[in-house]
Coordinates of C-alpha atoms in Angstrom, one line a residue:
N1 CA 73.7 106.9 71.0
G2 CA 75.9 103.8 70.8
V3 CA 76.8 104.1 74.5
K4 CA 76.5 101.4 77.1
W5 CA 76.1 102.7 80.7
I6 CA 77.5 100.7 83.7
D7 CA 76.6 101.5 87.3
G8 CA 79.7 102.1 89.4
K9 CA 78.5 99.4 91.8
Y10 CA 79.5 96.9 89.1
L11 CA 82.9 98.3 88.4
P12 CA 86.1 97.0 90.0
I13 CA 86.6 99.3 93.0
E14 CA 89.4 99.6 95.6
G15 CA 89.5 101.6 98.8
R16 CA 86.0 100.4 99.9
A17 CA 86.8 98.3 102.9
F18 CA 83.3 97.4 104.2
N19 CA 80.2 95.9 102.7
D20 CA 77.9 96.6 105.7
T21 CA 77.6 100.3 105.0
E22 CA 74.7 102.7 105.1
H23 CA 75.5 103.9 101.6
Y24 CA 77.5 101.9 99.0
Y25 CA 80.3 104.4 98.8
D26 CA 80.7 105.0 102.5
R27 CA 84.1 104.4 104.1
L28 CA 82.9 103.0 107.4
P29 CA 80.1 100.5 108.4
A30 CA 76.6 101.7 109.2
N31 CA 77.0 100.7 112.8
V32 CA 79.5 103.5 113.6
T33 CA 78.2 104.8 116.9
T34 CA 78.4 107.8 119.2
N35 CA 81.6 106.2 120.6
V36 CA 83.4 108.0 117.7
N37 CA 83.2 111.8 117.3
G38 CA 80.7 113.5 115.0
G39 CA 83.3 114.3 112.4
V40 CA 84.0 110.7 111.7
R41 CA 80.3 109.9 111.5
S42 CA 79.7 112.7 109.0
M43 CA 82.9 112.2 106.9
K44 CA 82.3 108.4 106.5
H45 CA 80.4 109.4 103.4
H46 CA 83.5 110.9 101.8
T47 CA 85.1 108.8 99.1
A48 CA 88.7 109.7 99.8
G49 CA 91.0 106.8 98.6
M50 CA 88.3 105.0 96.6
Q51 CA 89.2 104.3 93.0
F52 CA 88.0 102.3 90.0
R53 CA 90.7 100.3 88.3
F54 CA 89.9 98.5 85.0
V55 CA 90.8 97.9 81.4
T56 CA 88.4 98.3 78.5
D57 CA 88.5 98.1 74.7
S58 CA 86.3 101.2 74.4
K59 CA 87.5 104.1 72.4
R60 CA 85.7 106.6 74.6
L61 CA 85.0 106.8 78.3
T62 CA 82.3 109.0 79.8
F63 CA 81.9 109.4 83.5
R64 CA 78.8 110.7 85.2
W65 CA 78.5 111.3 89.0
V66 CA 76.2 112.9 91.5
P67 CA 77.9 114.3 94.6
W68 CA 76.7 113.3 98.1
S69 CA 76.7 116.9 99.4
S70 CA 75.7 120.1 97.6
S71 CA 78.8 121.8 99.2
L72 CA 81.3 121.3 96.4
S73 CA 84.2 123.2 97.9
S74 CA 85.4 124.6 101.3
D75 CA 87.7 127.3 102.7
N76 CA 90.8 125.1 102.2
V77 CA 89.8 122.4 99.7
V78 CA 89.2 123.5 96.1
Q79 CA 86.2 122.2 94.1
I80 CA 88.1 119.8 91.9
A81 CA 89.7 118.0 94.9
M82 CA 86.6 118.1 97.1
S83 CA 84.0 116.9 94.6
G84 CA 85.7 116.1 91.3
I85 CA 87.4 113.0 89.9
D86 CA 90.9 112.3 88.4
V87 CA 91.5 109.9 85.5
Y88 CA 94.9 108.1 85.0
R89 CA 96.2 105.7 82.4
Q90 CA 98.9 103.0 82.9
D91 CA 101.8 103.0 80.5
P92 CA 103.5 99.8 79.4
D93 CA 106.3 100.5 82.0
G94 CA 103.7 100.2 84.7
K95 CA 103.6 103.9 85.6
W96 CA 100.3 105.7 86.0
R97 CA 100.1 108.9 84.0
F98 CA 97.6 111.7 84.6
V99 CA 95.0 112.1 81.8
Q100 CA 92.3 114.4 82.9
T101 CA 90.3 115.9 85.8
G102 CA 86.6 115.6 85.9
R103 CA 85.4 119.0 87.0
I104 CA 82.1 119.7 88.7
A105 CA 80.1 122.9 88.8
R106 CA 76.6 121.8 89.9
A107 CA 75.3 119.8 92.9
T108 CA 73.0 118.0 90.5
G109 CA 76.0 116.2 88.9
A110 CA 78.8 116.3 86.4
E111 CA 80.0 114.6 83.2
C112 CA 83.5 114.0 81.9
S113 CA 84.2 112.4 78.5
I114 CA 87.6 111.2 77.3
S115 CA 89.0 109.6 74.1
W116 CA 90.7 106.4 75.1
T117 CA 93.2 104.0 73.6
P118 CA 91.5 100.5 73.7
G119 CA 93.3 98.1 76.0
T120 CA 94.9 100.8 78.2
P121 CA 94.4 100.3 81.9
C122 CA 92.4 103.1 83.6
L123 CA 92.3 104.4 87.2
V124 CA 89.7 106.8 88.4
N125 CA 90.1 108.6 91.8
L126 CA 86.9 109.6 93.5
P127 CA 86.3 112.9 95.4
L128 CA 88.3 113.5 98.6
Y129 CA 86.0 115.7 100.7
N130 CA 82.6 114.7 99.2
G131 CA 81.0 111.4 98.4
V132 CA 79.0 110.2 95.5
K133 CA 75.3 109.3 95.5
S134 CA 75.7 107.6 92.1
F135 CA 78.5 107.0 89.6
T136 CA 78.1 105.7 86.0
L137 CA 80.6 104.8 83.3
G138 CA 79.7 105.1 79.6
I139 CA 81.6 102.9 77.1
D140 CA 81.1 102.0 73.4
K141 CA 78.1 99.8 72.9
D142 CA 80.0 96.7 72.1
A143 CA 83.0 97.3 74.4
K144 CA 83.8 95.3 77.5
I145 CA 85.2 96.1 81.0
E146 CA 87.6 93.8 82.9
A147 CA 89.4 94.1 86.3
L148 CA 93.1 94.6 86.0
S149 CA 95.5 91.7 86.5
P150 CA 97.3 91.4 89.8
R151 CA 99.9 94.1 90.6
R152 CA 103.5 93.7 89.6
S153 CA 104.3 94.4 93.3
G154 CA 102.5 91.2 94.3
I155 CA 100.7 93.1 97.1
T156 CA 97.0 92.2 97.2
K157 CA 96.0 93.3 100.7
P158 CA 95.5 97.1 101.2
V159 CA 97.7 99.5 103.1
V160 CA 95.2 101.1 105.5
F161 CA 95.8 104.7 106.5
Y162 CA 94.0 106.1 109.6
G163 CA 94.6 109.7 110.5
T164 CA 93.9 113.4 110.2
S165 CA 93.2 115.9 107.5
I166 CA 96.7 115.3 106.1
T167 CA 95.7 111.7 105.5
H168 CA 92.2 112.7 104.3
G169 CA 93.6 114.8 101.5
A170 CA 93.9 118.4 102.6
S171 CA 94.7 120.4 100.7
A172 CA 95.5 118.6 97.5
S173 CA 94.6 120.4 94.3
R174 CA 92.9 117.3 92.9
P175 CA 91.9 113.8 94.1
G176 CA 94.9 112.0 92.6
L177 CA 97.4 114.2 94.5
S178 CA 96.4 113.2 98.0
F179 CA 99.4 111.5 99.5
V180 CA 97.5 108.3 100.1
N181 CA 96.6 108.0 96.4
L182 CA 100.2 109.0 95.5
V183 CA 101.6 106.2 97.6
G184 CA 99.2 103.7 96.0
R185 CA 100.3 104.5 92.5
D186 CA 104.0 105.0 93.2
L187 CA 104.4 101.8 95.3
D188 CA 101.9 99.8 93.3
V189 CA 99.8 98.8 96.3
P190 CA 96.0 99.0 97.1
V191 CA 95.1 101.6 99.7
V192 CA 92.3 102.4 102.1
N193 CA 92.0 106.0 103.3
L194 CA 90.4 106.5 106.7
G195 CA 91.6 110.0 107.2
F196 CA 89.0 112.3 109.0
S197 CA 89.8 116.0 109.1
G198 CA 90.1 117.2 112.7
S199 CA 88.7 113.9 113.8
G200 CA 91.4 111.3 113.9
V201 CA 91.6 110.9 117.6
M202 CA 92.0 107.2 118.0
E203 CA 88.8 106.2 119.8
F204 CA 88.8 102.6 120.8
E205 CA 85.8 101.8 118.5
M206 CA 88.0 102.8 115.5
S207 CA 90.5 100.1 116.4
E208 CA 87.6 97.6 116.1
H209 CA 86.7 98.8 112.6
L210 CA 90.3 98.9 111.4
A211 CA 90.9 95.4 112.7
R212 CA 88.1 94.0 110.5
I213 CA 90.1 95.0 107.4
D214 CA 92.5 92.3 106.0
A215 CA 95.3 94.7 105.6
S216 CA 99.0 94.3 104.5
C217 CA 99.9 97.0 107.1
Y218 CA 98.5 100.0 108.9
V219 CA 99.7 103.6 108.9
L220 CA 98.5 105.7 111.9
D221 CA 98.8 109.4 111.7
C222 CA 96.5 110.7 114.4
L223 CA 99.0 112.7 116.5
W224 CA 98.0 116.1 115.0
N225 CA 94.4 115.7 116.2
M226 CA 95.2 114.4 119.7
G227 CA 95.7 116.5 122.8
L228 CA 95.3 116.4 126.5
R229 CA 92.2 115.6 128.6
E230 CA 91.6 115.3 132.3
D231 CA 92.0 111.8 133.7
P232 CA 88.5 110.9 135.0
K233 CA 90.0 108.6 137.6
C234 CA 92.2 111.4 139.0
P235 CA 90.8 114.9 138.7
G236 CA 93.4 117.5 138.0
R237 CA 95.7 115.1 136.2
S238 CA 96.0 115.1 132.4
V239 CA 96.5 112.1 130.2
E240 CA 97.5 112.0 126.6
G241 CA 94.8 111.5 123.9
N242 CA 91.3 112.9 123.5
Y243 CA 89.8 109.4 123.8
E244 CA 90.9 105.9 124.7
K245 CA 94.1 104.9 123.0
F246 CA 94.4 101.7 121.1

């Protein structure tokens, strides 16, 4: 067919902050324990914020991916945002321009093929509210893939976002329009998305995971998921936060 297939594990990826994960595309380490709520443990498989960034001399790009979950959409997250992908190109002025969305209709997987101008930088945003079991890029048989050169901004360490559904990506219409991904493109900085819908409650264990990331800065947006709980040391007295605060 004249197509060379490359496993996503060998593509330049950003937003993947840990190597000691249960699954390659997980957002948190495998040792996340019951000291964090169940929402965090289940949504660690979501690929929100993860993106491939590369340049290629191929004239056509074909993306194939298999979603982690068979639930491709939800009540407040459309199918494209939850389980699809977004493809952007970078113009000579450094701005990222939307090219195409990779739609998905079946839990068995999807394919998106795009004509490409050789030498144009490419960015691929992965699903917001689903993960990927596998991802493959098809390029021309004799083409090559390279990581992009350092950003013009000079920022090499990621901006790490930890928070609620707002951070996670609800309810963007497609992956590239979550505010974390918008910030990454507009400010020309790498990002890590650790938003967990309804579950960003600042357990102490989460501070330990975040501290492992060599970040340029942290953005904390957990207030909307936090409430009042009874102080175990003083029954009848409420303290702020559902769990231990940082």
